[in-house]
Coordinates of C-alpha atoms and ligand atoms in Angstrom, one line a residue:
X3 CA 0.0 0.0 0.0
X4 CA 1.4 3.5 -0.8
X5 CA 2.0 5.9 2.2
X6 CA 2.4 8.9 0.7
X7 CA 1.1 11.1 -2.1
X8 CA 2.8 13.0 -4.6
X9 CA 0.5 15.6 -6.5
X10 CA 1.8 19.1 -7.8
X11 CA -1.0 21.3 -6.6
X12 CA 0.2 23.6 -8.7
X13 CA -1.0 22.4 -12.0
X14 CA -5.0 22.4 -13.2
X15 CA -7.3 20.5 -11.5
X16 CA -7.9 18.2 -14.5
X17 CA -4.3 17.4 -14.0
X18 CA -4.4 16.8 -10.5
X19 CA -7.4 14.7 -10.7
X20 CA -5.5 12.6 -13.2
X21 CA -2.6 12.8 -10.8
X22 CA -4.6 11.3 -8.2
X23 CA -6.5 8.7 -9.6
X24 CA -3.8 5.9 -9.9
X25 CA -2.6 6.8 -6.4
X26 CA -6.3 6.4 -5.0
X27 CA -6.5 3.5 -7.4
X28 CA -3.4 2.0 -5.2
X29 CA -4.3 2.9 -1.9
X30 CA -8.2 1.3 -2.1
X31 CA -6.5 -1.9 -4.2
X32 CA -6.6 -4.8 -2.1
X33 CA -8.7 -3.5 0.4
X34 CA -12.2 -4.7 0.4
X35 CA -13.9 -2.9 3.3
X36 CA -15.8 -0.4 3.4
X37 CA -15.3 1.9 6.0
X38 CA -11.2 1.5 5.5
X39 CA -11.6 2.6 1.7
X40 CA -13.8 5.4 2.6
X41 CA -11.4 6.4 5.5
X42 CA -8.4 7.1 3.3
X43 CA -10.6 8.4 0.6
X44 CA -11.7 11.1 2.7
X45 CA -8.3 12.2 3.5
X46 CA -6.5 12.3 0.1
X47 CA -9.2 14.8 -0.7
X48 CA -9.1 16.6 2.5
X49 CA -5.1 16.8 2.2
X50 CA -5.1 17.5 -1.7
X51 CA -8.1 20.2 -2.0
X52 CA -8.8 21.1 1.7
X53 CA -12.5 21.4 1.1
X54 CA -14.4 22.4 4.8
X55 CA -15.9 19.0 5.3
X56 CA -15.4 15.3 2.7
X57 CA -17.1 12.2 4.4
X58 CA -19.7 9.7 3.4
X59 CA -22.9 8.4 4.9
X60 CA -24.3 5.2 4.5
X61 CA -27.6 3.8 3.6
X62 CA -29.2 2.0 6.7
X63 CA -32.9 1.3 6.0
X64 CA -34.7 4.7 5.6
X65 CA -31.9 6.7 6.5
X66 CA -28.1 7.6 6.0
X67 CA -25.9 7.5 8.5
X68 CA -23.0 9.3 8.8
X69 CA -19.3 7.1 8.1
X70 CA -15.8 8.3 7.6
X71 CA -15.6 12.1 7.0
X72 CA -12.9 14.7 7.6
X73 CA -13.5 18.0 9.1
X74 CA -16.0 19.4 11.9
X75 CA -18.5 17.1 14.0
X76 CA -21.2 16.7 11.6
X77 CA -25.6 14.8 11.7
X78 CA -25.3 11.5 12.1
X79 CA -28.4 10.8 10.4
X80 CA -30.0 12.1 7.8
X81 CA -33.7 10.9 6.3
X82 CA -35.3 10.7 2.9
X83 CA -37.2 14.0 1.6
X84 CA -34.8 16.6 3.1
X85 CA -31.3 17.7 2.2
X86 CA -28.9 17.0 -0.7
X87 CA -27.2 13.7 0.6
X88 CA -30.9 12.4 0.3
X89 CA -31.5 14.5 -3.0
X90 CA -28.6 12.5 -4.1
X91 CA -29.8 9.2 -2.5
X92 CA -33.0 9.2 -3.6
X93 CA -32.7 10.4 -7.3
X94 CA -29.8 7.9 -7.5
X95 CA -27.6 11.0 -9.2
X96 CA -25.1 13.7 -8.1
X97 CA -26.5 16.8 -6.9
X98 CA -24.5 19.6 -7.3
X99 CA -25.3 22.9 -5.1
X100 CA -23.8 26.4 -5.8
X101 CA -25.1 28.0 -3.0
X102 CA -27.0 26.2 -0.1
X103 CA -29.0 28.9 0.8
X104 CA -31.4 28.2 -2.2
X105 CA -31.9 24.5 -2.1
X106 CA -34.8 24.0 0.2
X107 CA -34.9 21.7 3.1
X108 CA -30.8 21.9 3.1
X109 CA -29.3 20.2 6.2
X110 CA -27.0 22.7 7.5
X111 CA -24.7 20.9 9.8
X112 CA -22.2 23.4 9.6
X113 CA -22.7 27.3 9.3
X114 CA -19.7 27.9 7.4
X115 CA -20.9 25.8 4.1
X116 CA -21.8 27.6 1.5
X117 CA -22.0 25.2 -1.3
X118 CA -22.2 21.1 -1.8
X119 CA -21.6 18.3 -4.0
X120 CA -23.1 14.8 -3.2
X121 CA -22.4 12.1 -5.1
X122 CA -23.9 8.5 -4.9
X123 CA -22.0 5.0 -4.6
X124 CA -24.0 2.2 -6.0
X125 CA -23.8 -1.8 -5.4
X126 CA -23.9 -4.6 -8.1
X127 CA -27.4 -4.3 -8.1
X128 CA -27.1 -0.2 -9.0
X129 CA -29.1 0.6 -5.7
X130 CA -27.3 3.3 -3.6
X131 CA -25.0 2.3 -0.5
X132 CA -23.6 5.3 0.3
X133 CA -23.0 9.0 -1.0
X134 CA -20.0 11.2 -1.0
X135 CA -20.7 14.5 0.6
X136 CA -18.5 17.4 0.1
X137 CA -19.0 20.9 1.4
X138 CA -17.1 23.9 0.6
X139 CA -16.8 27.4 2.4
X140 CA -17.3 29.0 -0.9
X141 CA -20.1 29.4 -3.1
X142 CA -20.2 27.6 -6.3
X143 CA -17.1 25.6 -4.6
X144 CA -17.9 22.9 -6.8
X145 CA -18.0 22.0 -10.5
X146 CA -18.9 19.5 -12.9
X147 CA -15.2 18.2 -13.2
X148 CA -15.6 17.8 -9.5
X149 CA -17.9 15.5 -10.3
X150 CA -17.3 13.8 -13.4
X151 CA -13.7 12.9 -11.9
X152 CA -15.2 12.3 -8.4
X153 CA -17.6 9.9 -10.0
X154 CA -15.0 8.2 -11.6
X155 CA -12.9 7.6 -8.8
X156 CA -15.7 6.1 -6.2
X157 CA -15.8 3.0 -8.9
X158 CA -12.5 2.1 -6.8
X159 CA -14.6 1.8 -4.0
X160 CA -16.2 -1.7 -4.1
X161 CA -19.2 -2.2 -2.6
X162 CA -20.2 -4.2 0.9
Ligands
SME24 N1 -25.8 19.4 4.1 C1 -26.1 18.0 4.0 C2 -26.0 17.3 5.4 C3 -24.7 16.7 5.7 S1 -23.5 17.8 6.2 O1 -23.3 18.8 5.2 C4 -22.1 17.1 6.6 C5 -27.5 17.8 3.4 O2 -28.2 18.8 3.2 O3 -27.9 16.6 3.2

């Protein structure tokens, strides 16, 4: 398993995404749980783009419940029909949000986010186990390379 990451954050973020992928791709190979892939997941982004708060929350029946994450204390559950992890959850796609402020029902579990992206995980069966949730102190903090590249690289997570 690598231990360290090399990524020139000085080049574009395209380039840094590709950078990154074959280093995530190393890390999570060979690992098959869970909450050890989503772990170190969490804290390549958080040490590559800093973004305010990176975790994930897992599907448990009705709700999600909150997993690895890096940054403040954050909900530990979140139910269907309000916020964007359940947006994202429930429409089975990445929701991407500029500016919190104007999505209604938002779950704000931190005062300081101003925008989010949340991206769903799904098993063999393309139901969703989990979502990626990341918040950003800026608006519009988020793009759709974010997610297009984000996307790409939770297909190294495998399933439970
Ligand atoms: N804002 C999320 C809740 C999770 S926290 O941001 C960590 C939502 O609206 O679902």
């Amino acid at each position: 398993m690598a231990e360290s990451l090399y990524v020139d954050l000085n080049q574009d973020r395209a380039s840094i995404y590709s950078s990154l992928y074959p280093q995530m791709k190393a890390l999570i190979e060979g690992e098959t749980h869970p909450v050890a892939n989503m772990a170190n997941f969490c804290a390549v982004l958080k040490s590559v783009f800093d973004w305010h708060w990176i975790g994930f929350y897992t599907v448990l029946g009705d709700e999600l419940v909150l997993g690895p994450f890096q940054g403040p204390i954050a909900c530990t559950r979140l139910y269907k029909g309000k916020g964007v992890c359940a947006a994202a959850w429930e429409s089975k796609s990445a929701v991407l949000v500029d500016d919190v402020e104007a999505f209604p029902g938002h779950v704000a579990c931190s005062s300081f986010t101003q925008s989010e992206l949340v991206i769903p995980l799904f098993d063999g069966a393309c139901e969703v186990w989990a979502v990626l949730d990341l918040d950003s102190t800026e608006l519009a903090g988020f793009d759709d390379l974010d997610r297009v590249e984000l996307e790409k690289m939770l297909q190294l997570i495998p399933a439970p």
